[in-house]
Every structure is written in C-alpha cells, then in structure tokens.
XYZ file of C-alpha atoms in Angstrom:
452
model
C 41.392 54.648 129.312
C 44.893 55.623 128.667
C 46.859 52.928 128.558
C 51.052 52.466 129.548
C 51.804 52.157 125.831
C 50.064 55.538 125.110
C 52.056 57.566 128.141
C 55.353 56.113 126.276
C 54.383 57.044 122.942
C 53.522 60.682 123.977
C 56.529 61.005 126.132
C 58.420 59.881 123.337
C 56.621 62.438 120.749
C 57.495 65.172 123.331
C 60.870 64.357 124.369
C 62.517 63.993 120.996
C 59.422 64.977 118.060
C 58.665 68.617 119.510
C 54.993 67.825 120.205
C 53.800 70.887 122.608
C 50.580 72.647 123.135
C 51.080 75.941 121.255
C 48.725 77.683 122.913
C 46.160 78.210 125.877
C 44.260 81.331 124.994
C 41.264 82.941 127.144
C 38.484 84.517 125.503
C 37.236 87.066 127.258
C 34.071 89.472 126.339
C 34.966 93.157 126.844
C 30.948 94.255 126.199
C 30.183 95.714 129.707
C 33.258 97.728 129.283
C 31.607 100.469 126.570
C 31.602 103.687 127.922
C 31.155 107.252 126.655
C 34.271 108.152 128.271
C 37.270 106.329 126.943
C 39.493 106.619 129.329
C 36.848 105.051 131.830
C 36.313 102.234 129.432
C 40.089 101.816 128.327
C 40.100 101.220 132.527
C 37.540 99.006 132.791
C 39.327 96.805 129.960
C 42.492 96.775 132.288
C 40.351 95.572 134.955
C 38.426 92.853 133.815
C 41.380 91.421 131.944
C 43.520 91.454 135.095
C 40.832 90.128 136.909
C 39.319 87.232 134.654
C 43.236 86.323 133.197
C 44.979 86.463 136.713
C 45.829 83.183 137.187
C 46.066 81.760 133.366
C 49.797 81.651 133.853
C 50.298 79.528 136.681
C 47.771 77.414 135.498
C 49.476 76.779 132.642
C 52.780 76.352 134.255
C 51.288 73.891 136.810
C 49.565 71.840 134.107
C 53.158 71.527 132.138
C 54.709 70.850 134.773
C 52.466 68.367 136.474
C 51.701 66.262 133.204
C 54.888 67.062 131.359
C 53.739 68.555 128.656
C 55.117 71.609 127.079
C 52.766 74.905 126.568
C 54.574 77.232 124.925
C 51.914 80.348 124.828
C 49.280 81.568 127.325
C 47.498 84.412 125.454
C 44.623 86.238 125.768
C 41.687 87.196 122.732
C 38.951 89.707 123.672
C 35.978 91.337 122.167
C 36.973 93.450 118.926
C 37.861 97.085 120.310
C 35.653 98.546 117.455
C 32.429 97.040 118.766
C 33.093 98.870 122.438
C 34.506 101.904 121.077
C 32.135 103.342 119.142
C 30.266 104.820 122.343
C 33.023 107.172 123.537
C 33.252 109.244 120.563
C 37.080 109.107 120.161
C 38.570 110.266 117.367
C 41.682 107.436 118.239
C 41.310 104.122 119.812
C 45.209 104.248 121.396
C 44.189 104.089 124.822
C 42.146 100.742 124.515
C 45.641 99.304 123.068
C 47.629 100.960 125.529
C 44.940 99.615 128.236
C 45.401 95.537 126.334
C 49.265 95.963 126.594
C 49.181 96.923 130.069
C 46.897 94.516 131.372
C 48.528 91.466 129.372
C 51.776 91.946 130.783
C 50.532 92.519 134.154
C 49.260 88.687 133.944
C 52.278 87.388 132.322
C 50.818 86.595 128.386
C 52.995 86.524 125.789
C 50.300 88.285 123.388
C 46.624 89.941 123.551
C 44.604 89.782 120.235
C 41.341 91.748 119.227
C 42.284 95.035 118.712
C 40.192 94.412 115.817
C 37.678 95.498 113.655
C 34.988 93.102 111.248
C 34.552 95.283 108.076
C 33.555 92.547 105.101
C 30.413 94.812 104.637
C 30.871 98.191 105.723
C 32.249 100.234 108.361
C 30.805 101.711 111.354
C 32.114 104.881 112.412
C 33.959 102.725 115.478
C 35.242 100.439 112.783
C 36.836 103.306 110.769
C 38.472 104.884 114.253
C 40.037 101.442 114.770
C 41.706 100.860 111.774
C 42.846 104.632 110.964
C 44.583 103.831 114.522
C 46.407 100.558 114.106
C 49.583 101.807 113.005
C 49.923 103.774 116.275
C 49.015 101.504 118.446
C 50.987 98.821 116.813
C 54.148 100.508 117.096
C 53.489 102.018 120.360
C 52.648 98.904 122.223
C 54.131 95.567 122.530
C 52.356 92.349 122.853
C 49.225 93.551 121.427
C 47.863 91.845 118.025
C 45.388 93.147 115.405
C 43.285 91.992 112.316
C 40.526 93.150 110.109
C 37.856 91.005 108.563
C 37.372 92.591 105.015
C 35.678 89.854 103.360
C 33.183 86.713 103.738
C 31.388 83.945 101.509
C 28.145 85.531 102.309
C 29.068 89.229 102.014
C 31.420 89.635 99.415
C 34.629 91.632 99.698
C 34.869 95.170 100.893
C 37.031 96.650 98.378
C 37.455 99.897 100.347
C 38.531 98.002 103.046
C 41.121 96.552 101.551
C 42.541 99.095 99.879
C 42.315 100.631 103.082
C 44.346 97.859 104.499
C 47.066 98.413 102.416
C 47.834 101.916 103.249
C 47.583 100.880 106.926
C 49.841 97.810 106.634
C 52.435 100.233 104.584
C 51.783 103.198 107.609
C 52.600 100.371 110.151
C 55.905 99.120 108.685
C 57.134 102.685 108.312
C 56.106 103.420 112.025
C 58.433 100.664 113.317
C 60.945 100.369 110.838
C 63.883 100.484 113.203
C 62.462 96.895 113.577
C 62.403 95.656 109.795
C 58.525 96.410 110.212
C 57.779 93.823 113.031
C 54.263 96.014 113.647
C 52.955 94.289 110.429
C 53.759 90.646 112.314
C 51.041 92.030 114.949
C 48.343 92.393 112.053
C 46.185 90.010 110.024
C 43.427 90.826 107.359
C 41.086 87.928 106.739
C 38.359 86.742 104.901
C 35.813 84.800 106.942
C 37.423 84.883 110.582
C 36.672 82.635 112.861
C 35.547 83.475 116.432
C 37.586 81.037 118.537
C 41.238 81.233 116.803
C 43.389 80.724 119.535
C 45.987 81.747 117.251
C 47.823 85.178 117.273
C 47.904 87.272 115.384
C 44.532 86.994 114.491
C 42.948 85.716 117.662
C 39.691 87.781 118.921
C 36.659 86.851 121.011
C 33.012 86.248 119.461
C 30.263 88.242 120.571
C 28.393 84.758 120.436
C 30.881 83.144 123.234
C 30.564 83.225 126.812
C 31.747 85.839 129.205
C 35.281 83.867 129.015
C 36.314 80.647 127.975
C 39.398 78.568 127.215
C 40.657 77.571 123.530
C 43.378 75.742 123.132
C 46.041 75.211 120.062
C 48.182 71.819 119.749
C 51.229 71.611 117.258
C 53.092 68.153 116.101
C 54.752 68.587 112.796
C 57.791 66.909 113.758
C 55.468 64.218 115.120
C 53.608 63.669 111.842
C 57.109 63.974 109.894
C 57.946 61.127 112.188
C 55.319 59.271 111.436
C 55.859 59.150 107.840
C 58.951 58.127 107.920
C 58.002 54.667 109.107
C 55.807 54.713 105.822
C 58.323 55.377 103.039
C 57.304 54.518 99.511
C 53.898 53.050 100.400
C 50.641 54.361 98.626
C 49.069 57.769 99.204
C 46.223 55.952 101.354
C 48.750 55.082 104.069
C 50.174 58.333 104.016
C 46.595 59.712 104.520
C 45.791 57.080 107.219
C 49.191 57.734 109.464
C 48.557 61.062 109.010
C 45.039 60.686 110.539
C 46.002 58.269 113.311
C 49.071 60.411 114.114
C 46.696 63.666 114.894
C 44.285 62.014 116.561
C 47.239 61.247 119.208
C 48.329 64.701 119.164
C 44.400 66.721 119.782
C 44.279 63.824 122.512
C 46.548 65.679 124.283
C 44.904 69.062 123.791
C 41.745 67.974 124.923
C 43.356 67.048 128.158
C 45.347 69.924 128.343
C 42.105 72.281 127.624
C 39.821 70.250 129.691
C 42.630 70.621 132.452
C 42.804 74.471 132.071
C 38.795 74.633 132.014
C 38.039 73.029 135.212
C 41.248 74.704 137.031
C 40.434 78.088 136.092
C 36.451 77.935 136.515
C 35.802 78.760 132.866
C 34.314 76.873 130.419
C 36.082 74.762 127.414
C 35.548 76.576 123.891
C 37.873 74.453 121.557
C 40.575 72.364 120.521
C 42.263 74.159 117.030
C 44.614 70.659 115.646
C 46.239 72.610 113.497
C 49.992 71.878 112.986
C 51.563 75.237 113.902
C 55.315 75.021 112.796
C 58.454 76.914 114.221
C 61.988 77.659 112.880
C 63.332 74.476 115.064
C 64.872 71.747 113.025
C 62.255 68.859 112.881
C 59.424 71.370 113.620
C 57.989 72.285 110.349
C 55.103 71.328 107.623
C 57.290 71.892 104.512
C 59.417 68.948 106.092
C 56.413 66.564 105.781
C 55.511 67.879 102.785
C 59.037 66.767 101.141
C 58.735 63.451 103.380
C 55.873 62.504 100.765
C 58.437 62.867 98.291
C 59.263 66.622 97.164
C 62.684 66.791 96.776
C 61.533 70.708 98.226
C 58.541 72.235 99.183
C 57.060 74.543 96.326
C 57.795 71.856 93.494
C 54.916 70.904 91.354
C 52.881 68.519 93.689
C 53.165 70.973 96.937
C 49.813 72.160 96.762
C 48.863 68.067 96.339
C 50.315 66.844 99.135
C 49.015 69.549 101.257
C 45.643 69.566 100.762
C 46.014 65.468 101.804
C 48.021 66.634 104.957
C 45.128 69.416 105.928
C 42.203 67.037 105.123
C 43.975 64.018 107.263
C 44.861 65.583 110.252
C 41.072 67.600 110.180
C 39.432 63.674 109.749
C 42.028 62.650 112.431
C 41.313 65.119 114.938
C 37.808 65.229 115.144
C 38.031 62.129 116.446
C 39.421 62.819 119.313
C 37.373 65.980 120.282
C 34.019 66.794 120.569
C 34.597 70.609 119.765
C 37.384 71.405 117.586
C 36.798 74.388 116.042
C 39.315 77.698 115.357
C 41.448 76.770 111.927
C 42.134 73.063 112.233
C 44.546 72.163 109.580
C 48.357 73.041 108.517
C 49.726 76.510 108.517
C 52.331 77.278 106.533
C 53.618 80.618 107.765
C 57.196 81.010 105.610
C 59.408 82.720 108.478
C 58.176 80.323 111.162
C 58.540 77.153 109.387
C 62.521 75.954 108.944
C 61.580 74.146 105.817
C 59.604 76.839 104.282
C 62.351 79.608 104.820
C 64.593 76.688 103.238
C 62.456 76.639 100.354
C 62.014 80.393 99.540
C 65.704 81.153 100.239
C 67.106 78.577 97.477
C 63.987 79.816 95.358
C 61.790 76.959 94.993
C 59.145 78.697 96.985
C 57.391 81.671 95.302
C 54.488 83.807 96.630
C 52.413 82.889 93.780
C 53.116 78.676 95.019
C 51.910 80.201 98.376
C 49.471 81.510 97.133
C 47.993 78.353 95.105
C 48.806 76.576 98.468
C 46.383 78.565 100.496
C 43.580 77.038 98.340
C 43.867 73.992 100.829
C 45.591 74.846 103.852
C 44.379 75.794 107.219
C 44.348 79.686 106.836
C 46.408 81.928 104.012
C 49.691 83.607 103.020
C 51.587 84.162 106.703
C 54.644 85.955 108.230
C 55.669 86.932 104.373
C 57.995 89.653 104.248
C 58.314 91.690 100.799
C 60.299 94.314 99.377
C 60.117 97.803 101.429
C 59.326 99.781 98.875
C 56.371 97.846 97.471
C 53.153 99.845 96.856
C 49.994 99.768 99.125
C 48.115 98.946 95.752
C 50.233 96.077 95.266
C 49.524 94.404 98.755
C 46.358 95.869 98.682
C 45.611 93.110 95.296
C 47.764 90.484 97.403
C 44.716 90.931 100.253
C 42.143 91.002 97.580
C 43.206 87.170 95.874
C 43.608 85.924 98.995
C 40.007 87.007 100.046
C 39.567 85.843 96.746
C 39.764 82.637 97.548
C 38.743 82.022 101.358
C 35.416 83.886 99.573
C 35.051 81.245 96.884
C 35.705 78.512 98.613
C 34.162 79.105 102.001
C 37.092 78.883 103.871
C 39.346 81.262 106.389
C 41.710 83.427 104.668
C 44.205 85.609 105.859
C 47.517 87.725 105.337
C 50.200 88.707 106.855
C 52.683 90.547 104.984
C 55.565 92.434 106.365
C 57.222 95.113 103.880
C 60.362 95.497 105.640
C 61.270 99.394 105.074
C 64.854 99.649 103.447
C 65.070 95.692 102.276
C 64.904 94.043 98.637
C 64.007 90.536 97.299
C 67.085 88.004 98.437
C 67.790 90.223 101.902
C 66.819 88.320 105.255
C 65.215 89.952 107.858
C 66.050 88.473 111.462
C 62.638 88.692 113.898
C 63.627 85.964 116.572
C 61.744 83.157 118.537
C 58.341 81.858 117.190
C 58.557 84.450 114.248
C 61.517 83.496 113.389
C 63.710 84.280 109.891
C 61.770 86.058 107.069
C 63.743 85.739 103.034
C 62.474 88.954 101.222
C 60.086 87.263 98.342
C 59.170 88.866 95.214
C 56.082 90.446 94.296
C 54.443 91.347 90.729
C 55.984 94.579 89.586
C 52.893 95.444 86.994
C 50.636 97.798 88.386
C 47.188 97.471 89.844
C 46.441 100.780 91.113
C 43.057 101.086 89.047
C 41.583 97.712 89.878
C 42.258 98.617 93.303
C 41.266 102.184 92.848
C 37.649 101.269 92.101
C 36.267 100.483 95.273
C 32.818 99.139 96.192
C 31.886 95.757 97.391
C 32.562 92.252 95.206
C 28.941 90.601 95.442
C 29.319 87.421 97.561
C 28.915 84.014 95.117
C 26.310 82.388 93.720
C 26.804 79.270 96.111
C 26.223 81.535 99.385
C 23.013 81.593 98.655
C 22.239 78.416 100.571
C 19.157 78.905 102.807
C-alpha cells in the first residue's frame, strides 16, 4: 500500500530530481509477415505495426498525465528484419526500413528498433542482405534503429562479422555526413543481446516473446545523486545501501507505469529495465554520482570502482521491487548523453581506454562515442572486437556505438541535440591492426560456457 509519505517523496524526485520513465517500448513479432514478395511483406510490416502500436501514444500520454509522471519515449522493437527477409529473395532489405519508418511515424514513436540481424555464429544469406543494407537504410530513413549481434559467451566472436561491421559503420557515417554521421547513432553491435531491451538503439523483439508485449525503461540519476548527498563521507556500505533503497523507489514507479500500459493496451507486461539512463540535463547524469562518491571527475583512478558498486546496487535494489526486470538493468554511461561524462572527456580526464575498463561493470558498453572521421574501419573494427571481448568473457551484454564524424578531429565537438546530446571527438590508438583484424574466423567461446 502506497502510503502519503511515498506520493511526496516521488513527487518530489520528479518535480525537482528528473526522475521520468525513459521509455515504454512495444514488442511486436513481425513472423507472419515473411513473404516471397518483399514488397507484400514490407506491407504487411506497415500494417501490423499500425495496427498493434495504434494507440501506444495516447496511452502513454494519458498515463503521464493522469499519474504525473513523465514518459519521455514511446518506441517500438520488432522481430529482426533478417529473420523475415530471407524468404523474398531480395538482394536489399530498404523497403522493410522504409516500411518501419513509415509505420512508426504514422503512430507517433519517437524510434523503431530491429532492423537487425544476430550474426555471433554465422550468417544466413538474409543476415548478409541486412547488414550490406544498413548504411542505406540508415541514412535514408529517420527514426529507424539498427544493431548486429556479432558475438556471445557461448559462441564465440564472429570475426568476419566484425570486421564487417566496421566497414558498414564507416559506409554509414559517410552516407550522412552532412549530419556529423548521426546514421552511426541509429546502430549498435553487441555481444550477447538481450531480447527485451527497451532501449534504442539496440532495442529488437525475441522470437521467444509473445505476439506483442510492453517493456518498460525507468531513469533516476539525479535521484540517486540526490540521495548521496544526504550520505557524505560515510562508509562505502551506506553508499551501497542508499543506492539500493533509492532504486527500489524509482523501478516502483516503472512497474506501475508498465503494469498501467499492459492492462490499458490489452498486451501483456514483458519487463521493467532499472537502468539509470542519463541525459545532457544538469543533475541528470551517472558521472555526477560517480564524483558524488568522491572523484574529483569521472575517469580518475577509482571510476571503474565506484561504478561497478553503483551497477551492482541499483540491480540488488531493483529486483526488489519487480518480479520481472529483465533488458540491461544497471548504469549506462553513454559519453554524449551524460552532462558529466561530456564534462569529463572534454577537460580530458575521460579516455576511451577508461571507458573501456568501465564497461567491465556497467550495464551495457562503450555508447554515443564519437571519434576522429578519418579513423580506419580496422581500427573500430578492434574497438568492436575488445568490447565483445569482454561482454564474451564475462557473460555480460556488450555493445558499441561509435560515431566517426566525417571531416572532425580529436578536441572538435559535434552538436546532435535532445537525448543524444553533445559528442567531444575522443582519441583512438593510431598503431595499426589491420592483420589481426584481417584474419577472420570465429574466436572459440570460453572455457566457462561450457556449463551444462
């Protein structure tokens, strides 16, 4: 029973701590849409979108405005285009992307994810289509997101893949650089996605969900920053413990929020993701609670520290007050969407190879990073491959998004706007890699996925 203390509390976390619900994303399964004829089945995308999504707006508008609350997104994630595609034949999968962008805007989403292909052991000759196509069909539509799965803890990485992925991530900056490369914001390559990500860019729907469903993603880092504020100087165990308390407040909300959305819309609740998404607002961010612990900035030597405490408190704090959290659940630290972070790598104390260490514990990998234009497929190519790297090793989610803005060098700023925010050019490695990456083949899965 919610009590009058706990409507106070939340009104005061929303009124002046920027707690929102960041997203409410429907799932919806795009299987009975294969066709031989593309066209036909780029159609019969538009229609079941426009169909199963057509009130996920309003519904969203009339829960904030009913309970108060803020929802920033309303998305969509569907079944990965490569898995549908592969029965027409079609040389390009443009039409399906066209068909997404159409039929998201027609309902009133901000974005669509799953133009999307899962690679982390081979390709299918519908997985190959898709990527070869992303760079058009980033840069020719607008709301809709893509990713590619190129690795997993029980595959291995797909080397070709992801050398692949470089080439495609260079293509797609070049395509829309009259927009410092803002196609590449649309694209994620990860190592051991996760089916219910409510998150974009990477957000697709699971051929083991239902027909649709609703996911929902909270936020709250000014709310946690709050928080520990009121602990100053006390031991790392009350740190940890506000930290829990404070997200167990904040997924409260979600679950009401997706509960809400569930029973209003007829579809059934998927999950809760408590992961503290951060925004370029003042007060909004995870490097600020990072350097509440005690950094003087985020990306000194006790970053990667304090954040594995923050990911692993608000994880034990949520599940508390869920019964199905699930998508990425932890702290993202995306660098042009977090005000501290683009603090921190303008004045230098944030490298990518901190980021990089940092991703070892947080909730997903190295996001919204924008490099030098004229850096090499190879090199981001070997960025992709550490970064599977280590979501492989450690049987975690991985993922990066890496924007090499066409025409810009380390110390430039590139200028994207809203949620994505203000990207500092970072440095990358300028030794060469070309024949590590030039091998190919498939890096055997661990030792430790062997666990049957």
């Amino acid at each position: 029973m919610i009590n009058q203390f706990e409507v106070i509390e939340t009104l005061k976390m929303i009124s002046e701590e920027n707690l929102d619900i960041r997203t409410i994303t429907m799932g919806i399964s795009l299987l009975d849409c294969a066709c031989d004829d593309i066209e036909i089945s780029a159609q019969k995308v538009y229609d079941k979108i426009t169909k199963k999504a057509e009130h996920l707006v309003k519904v969203g508008e009339d829960i904030e405005r009913e309970y108060g609350i803020p929802i920033i997104n309303k998305r969509i994630s569907v079944t990965p285009i490569s898995l549908i595609g592969g029965a027409t034949g079609a040389k390009s999968y443009v039409p399906y992307a066209r068909a997404l962008d159409r039929a998201a805007k027609q309902v009133g989403v901000n974005f669509i994810g799953g133009f999307s292909a899962l690679v982390h052991k081979g390709e299918t000759v519908g997985d190959t289509v898709l990527i070869n196509s992303i760079p058009e069909a980033l840069s020719t539509t607008d709301i809709v997101c893509s990713s590619v799965n190129v690795g997993s803890t029980r595959a291995g990485i797909n080397m070709d893949a992801v050398a692949r992925m470089g080439e495609i991530i260079k293509e797609t900056a070049e395509r829309t650089a009259d927009s410092d490369g803002f196609g590449c914001a649309k694209l994620v390559v990860f190592c051991n996605a996760v089916e219910d990500n409510p998150f974009m860019a990477g957000a697709f729907h699971g051929v083991g969900e239902a027909d649709s469903i609703i996911n929902v993603g909270v936020s709250g880092p000014g709310v946690v920053k709050c928080a520990l504020e009121q602990v100053k100087g006390e031991p790392f165990g009350v740190v940890a413990e506000t930290v829990k308390k404070t997200a167990f407040k904040i997924t409260r909300m979600g679950q009401l929020v997706a509960q809400e959305a569930s029973r209003r819309l007829g579809v059934p609740f998927g999950i809760v993701d408590l992961s503290l998404a951060p925004t370029p607002a003042v007060g909004d961010s995870v490097a600020y609670i990072l350097e509440e612990m005690g950094l003087e900035k985020c990306g000194t030597h006790g970053t990667t520290a304090a954040l594995a405490l923050l990911n692993d408190a608000v994880k034990k704090g949520g599940v508390f007050a869920s019964s199905y959290v699930g998508g990425l659940s932890g702290a993202f630290i995306p660098v042009s969407e977090d005000a501290g972070m683009i603090s921190a790598a303008s004045c230098g104390a944030l490298s990518l190879e901190k980021l990089e260490a940092m991703t070892c514990v947080c909730s997903v990998g190295l996001d919204m990073i924008v490099v030098p234009g004229d850096t090499s497929a190879q090199t981001i190519s070997g960025i992709i491959a550490d970064e599977a790297a280590i979501g492989m090793v450690n049987n975690k989610t991985t993922a990066v998004r890496l924007i090499p803005a066409p025409g810009k060098k380390v110390g430039d700023v590139v200028e994207f706007g809203g949620l994505l925010g203000t990207g500092p050019v970072m440095a990358v490695s300028s030794y060469d890699n070309s024949a590590f990456i030039g091998r190919g083949g498939r890096i055997p899965a661990p030792i430790h996925s062997l666990r049957n």
